[in-house]
């Protein structure tokens, strides 16, 4: 694809960074448009967006370093390079954990219930992630395995992050699949959020976790990049997805039971 949207020699504009920022701005504007549902001010939404971005970046970087620690060979320089780069080196579930920690801090700071704040942020997260995966597609990271006879995309730019041995080989467009899946999840969550009868606080977040975990678990089978040492035939992301989906399903079942009992 095109790792750089603009290359002037002295200045390069990476496609990944541009689309990630587009996702961030889209999520921010979305939160502004629905802030009235929880009575949030523009200032508090700006705070939330900033802290979530910071927490997501830090969490994503830290889990990347932990996951691929062996590839750094114990060298400090490799770790520092990964920390400094905004073009690669993020693990989504680490970013999700970091963003959740930032959201908890924001909720305490603004005296808001964490579950309600998480429901407020969940659709925006899916929206931002959809754009982020398009950035992955442009950069060539998080790529698929060889497609065989299935529809595929071939990466030919030597500057992209696809492994050199896979350049020119049609690969499963998993980044595109995940982007589309995230946009669909955003639409479903937005519809649920706009219902006149809101679900129990935390249910929207649980629905997001369940849907995304199912999407991610399935698409991992099509991934062709380094998955960080699979365990029992499953990647790290699949193991996290299974645990997250189980927890989310349990919460939704508990919430439905409580609603049925009128509690």
mmCIF file of C-alpha atoms in Angstrom:
data_model
loop_
_atom_site.group_PDB
_atom_site.id
_atom_site.type_symbol
_atom_site.label_atom_id
_atom_site.label_comp_id
_atom_site.label_asym_id
_atom_site.label_seq_id
_atom_site.Cartn_x
_atom_site.Cartn_y
_atom_site.Cartn_z
ATOM 1 C CA UNK A 1 0.000 0.000 0.000
ATOM 2 C CA UNK A 2 1.282 3.508 0.794
ATOM 3 C CA UNK A 3 3.152 3.844 4.119
ATOM 4 C CA UNK A 4 3.596 7.576 3.500
ATOM 5 C CA UNK A 5 0.893 9.900 2.234
ATOM 6 C CA UNK A 6 3.450 12.631 1.612
ATOM 7 C CA UNK A 7 7.214 12.326 1.206
ATOM 8 C CA UNK A 8 9.141 15.541 0.620
ATOM 9 C CA UNK A 9 12.472 14.123 1.677
ATOM 10 C CA UNK A 10 12.867 16.484 4.609
ATOM 11 C CA UNK A 11 9.312 15.717 5.772
ATOM 12 C CA UNK A 12 7.302 12.507 5.670
ATOM 13 C CA UNK A 13 3.633 12.147 6.577
ATOM 14 C CA UNK A 14 2.943 8.515 7.545
ATOM 15 C CA UNK A 15 -0.420 7.134 6.494
ATOM 16 C CA UNK A 16 -0.744 5.248 9.782
ATOM 17 C CA UNK A 17 -0.327 8.395 11.843
ATOM 18 C CA UNK A 18 -2.714 10.386 9.660
ATOM 19 C CA UNK A 19 -5.487 7.791 9.860
ATOM 20 C CA UNK A 20 -4.945 7.227 13.578
ATOM 21 C CA UNK A 21 -5.325 10.966 14.137
ATOM 22 C CA UNK A 22 -8.414 10.971 11.901
ATOM 23 C CA UNK A 23 -9.889 8.272 14.116
ATOM 24 C CA UNK A 24 -9.046 10.240 17.245
ATOM 25 C CA UNK A 25 -10.705 13.381 15.879
ATOM 26 C CA UNK A 26 -13.764 11.427 14.698
ATOM 27 C CA UNK A 27 -14.133 9.881 18.161
ATOM 28 C CA UNK A 28 -13.721 13.278 19.816
ATOM 29 C CA UNK A 29 -16.361 14.887 17.607
ATOM 30 C CA UNK A 30 -18.699 11.966 18.223
ATOM 31 C CA UNK A 31 -18.335 12.319 21.997
ATOM 32 C CA UNK A 32 -19.064 16.028 21.703
ATOM 33 C CA UNK A 33 -22.232 15.253 19.743
ATOM 34 C CA UNK A 34 -23.626 12.871 22.396
ATOM 35 C CA UNK A 35 -22.256 14.472 25.563
ATOM 36 C CA UNK A 36 -25.716 15.733 26.478
ATOM 37 C CA UNK A 37 -26.782 12.180 27.337
ATOM 38 C CA UNK A 38 -24.576 12.250 30.436
ATOM 39 C CA UNK A 39 -24.471 16.008 30.953
ATOM 40 C CA UNK A 40 -20.763 16.286 30.143
ATOM 41 C CA UNK A 41 -19.214 19.650 29.304
ATOM 42 C CA UNK A 42 -16.969 20.280 26.310
ATOM 43 C CA UNK A 43 -14.043 20.679 28.685
ATOM 44 C CA UNK A 44 -14.653 17.307 30.331
ATOM 45 C CA UNK A 45 -14.931 15.603 26.933
ATOM 46 C CA UNK A 46 -11.629 17.182 25.920
ATOM 47 C CA UNK A 47 -10.080 15.898 29.146
ATOM 48 C CA UNK A 48 -11.434 12.413 28.511
ATOM 49 C CA UNK A 49 -10.135 12.361 24.941
ATOM 50 C CA UNK A 50 -6.671 13.510 26.006
ATOM 51 C CA UNK A 51 -6.299 11.077 28.903
ATOM 52 C CA UNK A 52 -7.695 8.172 26.855
ATOM 53 C CA UNK A 53 -5.227 8.896 24.043
ATOM 54 C CA UNK A 54 -2.310 9.096 26.459
ATOM 55 C CA UNK A 55 -3.332 5.945 28.325
ATOM 56 C CA UNK A 56 -3.957 4.072 25.094
ATOM 57 C CA UNK A 57 -0.559 4.959 23.644
ATOM 58 C CA UNK A 58 1.307 4.024 26.817
ATOM 59 C CA UNK A 59 -0.615 0.792 27.353
ATOM 60 C CA UNK A 60 -0.262 -0.246 23.722
ATOM 61 C CA UNK A 61 3.487 0.374 23.763
ATOM 62 C CA UNK A 62 4.085 -1.429 27.044
ATOM 63 C CA UNK A 63 2.235 -4.590 26.006
ATOM 64 C CA UNK A 64 4.050 -4.546 22.651
ATOM 65 C CA UNK A 65 7.399 -4.498 24.440
ATOM 66 C CA UNK A 66 6.333 -7.263 26.829
ATOM 67 C CA UNK A 67 4.911 -9.396 24.011
ATOM 68 C CA UNK A 68 7.929 -9.091 21.728
ATOM 69 C CA UNK A 69 10.611 -8.767 24.407
ATOM 70 C CA UNK A 70 12.674 -11.616 22.956
ATOM 71 C CA UNK A 71 12.934 -9.833 19.617
ATOM 72 C CA UNK A 72 14.793 -6.969 21.279
ATOM 73 C CA UNK A 73 17.552 -9.328 22.380
ATOM 74 C CA UNK A 74 17.696 -7.677 25.774
ATOM 75 C CA UNK A 75 19.020 -4.544 24.088
ATOM 76 C CA UNK A 76 18.049 -1.154 25.437
ATOM 77 C CA UNK A 77 18.376 0.525 22.039
ATOM 78 C CA UNK A 78 15.648 -1.627 20.481
ATOM 79 C CA UNK A 79 13.266 -0.900 23.335
ATOM 80 C CA UNK A 80 13.948 2.832 23.105
ATOM 81 C CA UNK A 81 13.354 2.786 19.345
ATOM 82 C CA UNK A 82 10.002 1.057 19.883
ATOM 83 C CA UNK A 83 9.026 3.603 22.526
ATOM 84 C CA UNK A 84 9.887 6.536 20.283
ATOM 85 C CA UNK A 85 8.142 5.301 17.147
ATOM 86 C CA UNK A 86 4.542 6.302 16.478
ATOM 87 C CA UNK A 87 4.474 4.375 13.196
ATOM 88 C CA UNK A 88 4.487 0.888 14.700
ATOM 89 C CA UNK A 89 4.758 -1.003 17.959
ATOM 90 C CA UNK A 90 1.298 -0.982 19.551
ATOM 91 C CA UNK A 91 -0.801 -3.883 20.858
ATOM 92 C CA UNK A 92 -4.508 -3.083 20.945
ATOM 93 C CA UNK A 93 -5.390 -4.895 24.152
ATOM 94 C CA UNK A 94 -2.608 -3.038 25.944
ATOM 95 C CA UNK A 95 -4.042 0.200 24.614
ATOM 96 C CA UNK A 96 -7.496 -0.857 25.787
ATOM 97 C CA UNK A 97 -6.187 -1.500 29.301
ATOM 98 C CA UNK A 98 -4.302 1.799 29.330
ATOM 99 C CA UNK A 99 -7.344 3.646 28.049
ATOM 100 C CA UNK A 100 -9.525 2.020 30.716
ATOM 101 C CA UNK A 101 -7.098 3.159 33.411
ATOM 102 C CA UNK A 102 -7.205 6.682 31.987
ATOM 103 C CA UNK A 103 -10.997 6.544 31.897
ATOM 104 C CA UNK A 104 -11.074 5.483 35.563
ATOM 105 C CA UNK A 105 -8.876 8.458 36.431
ATOM 106 C CA UNK A 106 -11.137 10.789 34.433
ATOM 107 C CA UNK A 107 -14.264 9.414 36.117
ATOM 108 C CA UNK A 108 -12.790 9.993 39.581
ATOM 109 C CA UNK A 109 -11.638 13.466 38.622
ATOM 110 C CA UNK A 110 -15.085 14.440 37.332
ATOM 111 C CA UNK A 111 -17.016 12.507 39.996
ATOM 112 C CA UNK A 112 -18.682 10.291 37.381
ATOM 113 C CA UNK A 113 -19.649 6.625 37.645
ATOM 114 C CA UNK A 114 -17.013 4.532 35.879
ATOM 115 C CA UNK A 115 -19.541 2.172 34.241
ATOM 116 C CA UNK A 116 -21.553 5.062 32.797
ATOM 117 C CA UNK A 117 -18.364 6.751 31.586
ATOM 118 C CA UNK A 118 -17.250 3.523 29.904
ATOM 119 C CA UNK A 119 -20.617 3.227 28.129
ATOM 120 C CA UNK A 120 -20.195 6.813 26.952
ATOM 121 C CA UNK A 121 -16.745 6.091 25.524
ATOM 122 C CA UNK A 122 -17.327 2.618 24.026
ATOM 123 C CA UNK A 123 -18.885 3.654 20.675
ATOM 124 C CA UNK A 124 -16.177 6.273 20.172
ATOM 125 C CA UNK A 125 -13.494 3.650 20.772
ATOM 126 C CA UNK A 126 -14.929 1.386 18.070
ATOM 127 C CA UNK A 127 -15.109 4.350 15.682
ATOM 128 C CA UNK A 128 -11.497 5.372 16.304
ATOM 129 C CA UNK A 129 -10.310 1.777 16.006
ATOM 130 C CA UNK A 130 -11.979 1.440 12.613
ATOM 131 C CA UNK A 131 -9.865 4.291 11.258
ATOM 132 C CA UNK A 132 -6.791 2.963 13.029
ATOM 133 C CA UNK A 133 -7.027 -0.372 11.236
ATOM 134 C CA UNK A 134 -7.196 1.469 7.918
ATOM 135 C CA UNK A 135 -3.898 3.013 8.966
ATOM 136 C CA UNK A 136 -2.554 -0.497 9.546
ATOM 137 C CA UNK A 137 -3.674 -1.409 6.035
ATOM 138 C CA UNK A 138 -1.798 1.530 4.536
ATOM 139 C CA UNK A 139 1.356 0.849 6.568
ATOM 140 C CA UNK A 140 1.303 -2.911 6.030
ATOM 141 C CA UNK A 141 1.416 -3.795 9.722
ATOM 142 C CA UNK A 142 -0.930 -6.346 11.347
ATOM 143 C CA UNK A 143 -1.126 -8.035 7.947
ATOM 144 C CA UNK A 144 -2.738 -11.283 6.948
ATOM 145 C CA UNK A 145 -1.341 -14.645 5.950
ATOM 146 C CA UNK A 146 -1.093 -15.663 2.273
ATOM 147 C CA UNK A 147 -4.628 -15.793 0.910
ATOM 148 C CA UNK A 148 -4.198 -18.815 -1.336
ATOM 149 C CA UNK A 149 -7.268 -18.872 -3.549
ATOM 150 C CA UNK A 150 -9.230 -16.435 -1.359
ATOM 151 C CA UNK A 151 -9.472 -12.701 -2.122
ATOM 152 C CA UNK A 152 -6.241 -10.992 -1.144
ATOM 153 C CA UNK A 153 -4.189 -7.813 -1.286
ATOM 154 C CA UNK A 154 -0.543 -7.739 -2.357
ATOM 155 C CA UNK A 155 1.847 -5.253 -0.751
ATOM 156 C CA UNK A 156 4.698 -4.169 -3.010
ATOM 157 C CA UNK A 157 6.160 -1.050 -1.398
ATOM 158 C CA UNK A 158 9.508 -2.022 0.225
ATOM 159 C CA UNK A 159 8.918 0.641 2.890
ATOM 160 C CA UNK A 160 5.786 -1.057 4.187
ATOM 161 C CA UNK A 161 5.885 -3.233 7.308
ATOM 162 C CA UNK A 162 5.004 -6.500 5.574
ATOM 163 C CA UNK A 163 7.736 -9.111 5.913
ATOM 164 C CA UNK A 164 10.051 -8.930 2.855
ATOM 165 C CA UNK A 165 9.329 -12.558 1.941
ATOM 166 C CA UNK A 166 5.620 -11.700 1.596
ATOM 167 C CA UNK A 167 5.996 -8.646 -0.664
ATOM 168 C CA UNK A 168 3.977 -9.185 -3.824
ATOM 169 C CA UNK A 169 2.086 -12.129 -2.315
ATOM 170 C CA UNK A 170 -1.726 -11.741 -2.029
ATOM 171 C CA UNK A 171 -2.549 -11.665 1.692
ATOM 172 C CA UNK A 172 -5.822 -11.868 3.589
ATOM 173 C CA UNK A 173 -6.897 -8.193 4.032
ATOM 174 C CA UNK A 174 -7.471 -8.661 7.764
ATOM 175 C CA UNK A 175 -6.930 -4.962 8.471
ATOM 176 C CA UNK A 176 -9.818 -4.134 6.149
ATOM 177 C CA UNK A 177 -12.014 -6.827 7.701
ATOM 178 C CA UNK A 178 -11.309 -5.560 11.209
ATOM 179 C CA UNK A 179 -11.885 -1.955 10.188
ATOM 180 C CA UNK A 180 -15.276 -2.840 8.710
ATOM 181 C CA UNK A 181 -16.119 -4.896 11.796
ATOM 182 C CA UNK A 182 -15.295 -1.991 14.087
ATOM 183 C CA UNK A 183 -17.458 0.397 12.090
ATOM 184 C CA UNK A 184 -20.353 -2.071 12.327
ATOM 185 C CA UNK A 185 -19.807 -2.381 16.085
ATOM 186 C CA UNK A 186 -19.823 1.411 16.326
ATOM 187 C CA UNK A 187 -23.185 1.538 14.536
ATOM 188 C CA UNK A 188 -24.687 -1.107 16.818
ATOM 189 C CA UNK A 189 -23.430 0.598 19.967
ATOM 190 C CA UNK A 190 -24.604 3.998 18.796
ATOM 191 C CA UNK A 191 -28.076 2.573 18.119
ATOM 192 C CA UNK A 192 -28.172 1.009 21.587
ATOM 193 C CA UNK A 193 -26.897 4.246 23.149
ATOM 194 C CA UNK A 194 -29.630 6.292 21.482
ATOM 195 C CA UNK A 195 -32.452 4.076 22.700
ATOM 196 C CA UNK A 196 -34.907 5.850 24.946
ATOM 197 C CA UNK A 197 -34.650 3.056 27.499
ATOM 198 C CA UNK A 198 -30.946 2.854 28.266
ATOM 199 C CA UNK A 199 -29.484 -0.517 29.318
ATOM 200 C CA UNK A 200 -28.014 -1.011 32.772
ATOM 201 C CA UNK A 201 -24.771 0.953 33.233
ATOM 202 C CA UNK A 202 -21.865 -1.096 31.970
ATOM 203 C CA UNK A 203 -23.941 -3.179 29.559
ATOM 204 C CA UNK A 204 -22.932 -1.149 26.509
ATOM 205 C CA UNK A 205 -19.275 -1.601 27.410
ATOM 206 C CA UNK A 206 -19.803 -5.327 27.918
ATOM 207 C CA UNK A 207 -21.504 -5.545 24.518
ATOM 208 C CA UNK A 208 -18.535 -3.796 22.912
ATOM 209 C CA UNK A 209 -16.061 -6.144 24.597
ATOM 210 C CA UNK A 210 -18.070 -9.205 23.560
ATOM 211 C CA UNK A 211 -18.471 -8.152 19.924
ATOM 212 C CA UNK A 212 -14.890 -7.009 19.459
ATOM 213 C CA UNK A 213 -13.450 -10.072 21.197
ATOM 214 C CA UNK A 214 -15.418 -12.354 18.878
ATOM 215 C CA UNK A 215 -14.263 -10.359 15.849
ATOM 216 C CA UNK A 216 -10.635 -10.346 16.940
ATOM 217 C CA UNK A 217 -10.570 -14.032 17.893
ATOM 218 C CA UNK A 218 -11.865 -14.985 14.436
ATOM 219 C CA UNK A 219 -9.551 -12.722 12.455
ATOM 220 C CA UNK A 220 -6.457 -13.896 14.315
ATOM 221 C CA UNK A 221 -6.662 -17.141 12.341
ATOM 222 C CA UNK A 222 -6.009 -15.104 9.180
ATOM 223 C CA UNK A 223 -3.090 -13.077 10.540
ATOM 224 C CA UNK A 224 0.348 -13.610 9.027
ATOM 225 C CA UNK A 225 2.546 -11.339 11.142
ATOM 226 C CA UNK A 226 4.356 -12.334 14.335
ATOM 227 C CA UNK A 227 1.698 -13.118 16.927
ATOM 228 C CA UNK A 228 3.954 -13.036 19.983
ATOM 229 C CA UNK A 229 4.373 -16.749 20.709
ATOM 230 C CA UNK A 230 1.126 -18.724 20.403
ATOM 231 C CA UNK A 231 0.039 -20.871 23.347
ATOM 232 C CA UNK A 232 -1.910 -24.095 22.798
ATOM 233 C CA UNK A 233 -2.337 -23.140 19.147
ATOM 234 C CA UNK A 234 -3.835 -19.753 20.047
ATOM 235 C CA UNK A 235 -2.185 -16.352 19.912
ATOM 236 C CA UNK A 236 -1.902 -14.028 22.889
ATOM 237 C CA UNK A 237 -4.682 -11.881 21.429
ATOM 238 C CA UNK A 238 -6.964 -14.915 21.093
ATOM 239 C CA UNK A 239 -6.410 -15.932 24.709
ATOM 240 C CA UNK A 240 -7.214 -12.398 25.857
ATOM 241 C CA UNK A 241 -10.250 -12.361 23.561
ATOM 242 C CA UNK A 242 -11.579 -15.589 25.060
ATOM 243 C CA UNK A 243 -11.222 -14.292 28.609
ATOM 244 C CA UNK A 244 -12.719 -10.905 27.714
ATOM 245 C CA UNK A 245 -15.654 -12.451 25.835
ATOM 246 C CA UNK A 246 -16.427 -14.795 28.730
ATOM 247 C CA UNK A 247 -16.387 -11.929 31.233
ATOM 248 C CA UNK A 248 -18.543 -9.724 28.988
ATOM 249 C CA UNK A 249 -21.071 -12.501 28.339
ATOM 250 C CA UNK A 250 -21.308 -13.201 32.080
ATOM 251 C CA UNK A 251 -21.916 -9.517 32.784
ATOM 252 C CA UNK A 252 -24.624 -9.256 30.118
ATOM 253 C CA UNK A 253 -26.353 -12.383 31.430
ATOM 254 C CA UNK A 254 -26.190 -11.011 34.977
ATOM 255 C CA UNK A 255 -27.528 -7.645 33.827
ATOM 256 C CA UNK A 256 -30.395 -9.264 31.891
ATOM 257 C CA UNK A 257 -31.314 -11.342 34.934
ATOM 258 C CA UNK A 258 -31.301 -8.264 37.173
ATOM 259 C CA UNK A 259 -33.487 -6.358 34.707
ATOM 260 C CA UNK A 260 -35.922 -9.276 34.499
ATOM 261 C CA UNK A 261 -36.179 -9.360 38.289
ATOM 262 C CA UNK A 262 -36.766 -5.601 38.315
ATOM 263 C CA UNK A 263 -33.688 -4.863 40.421
#
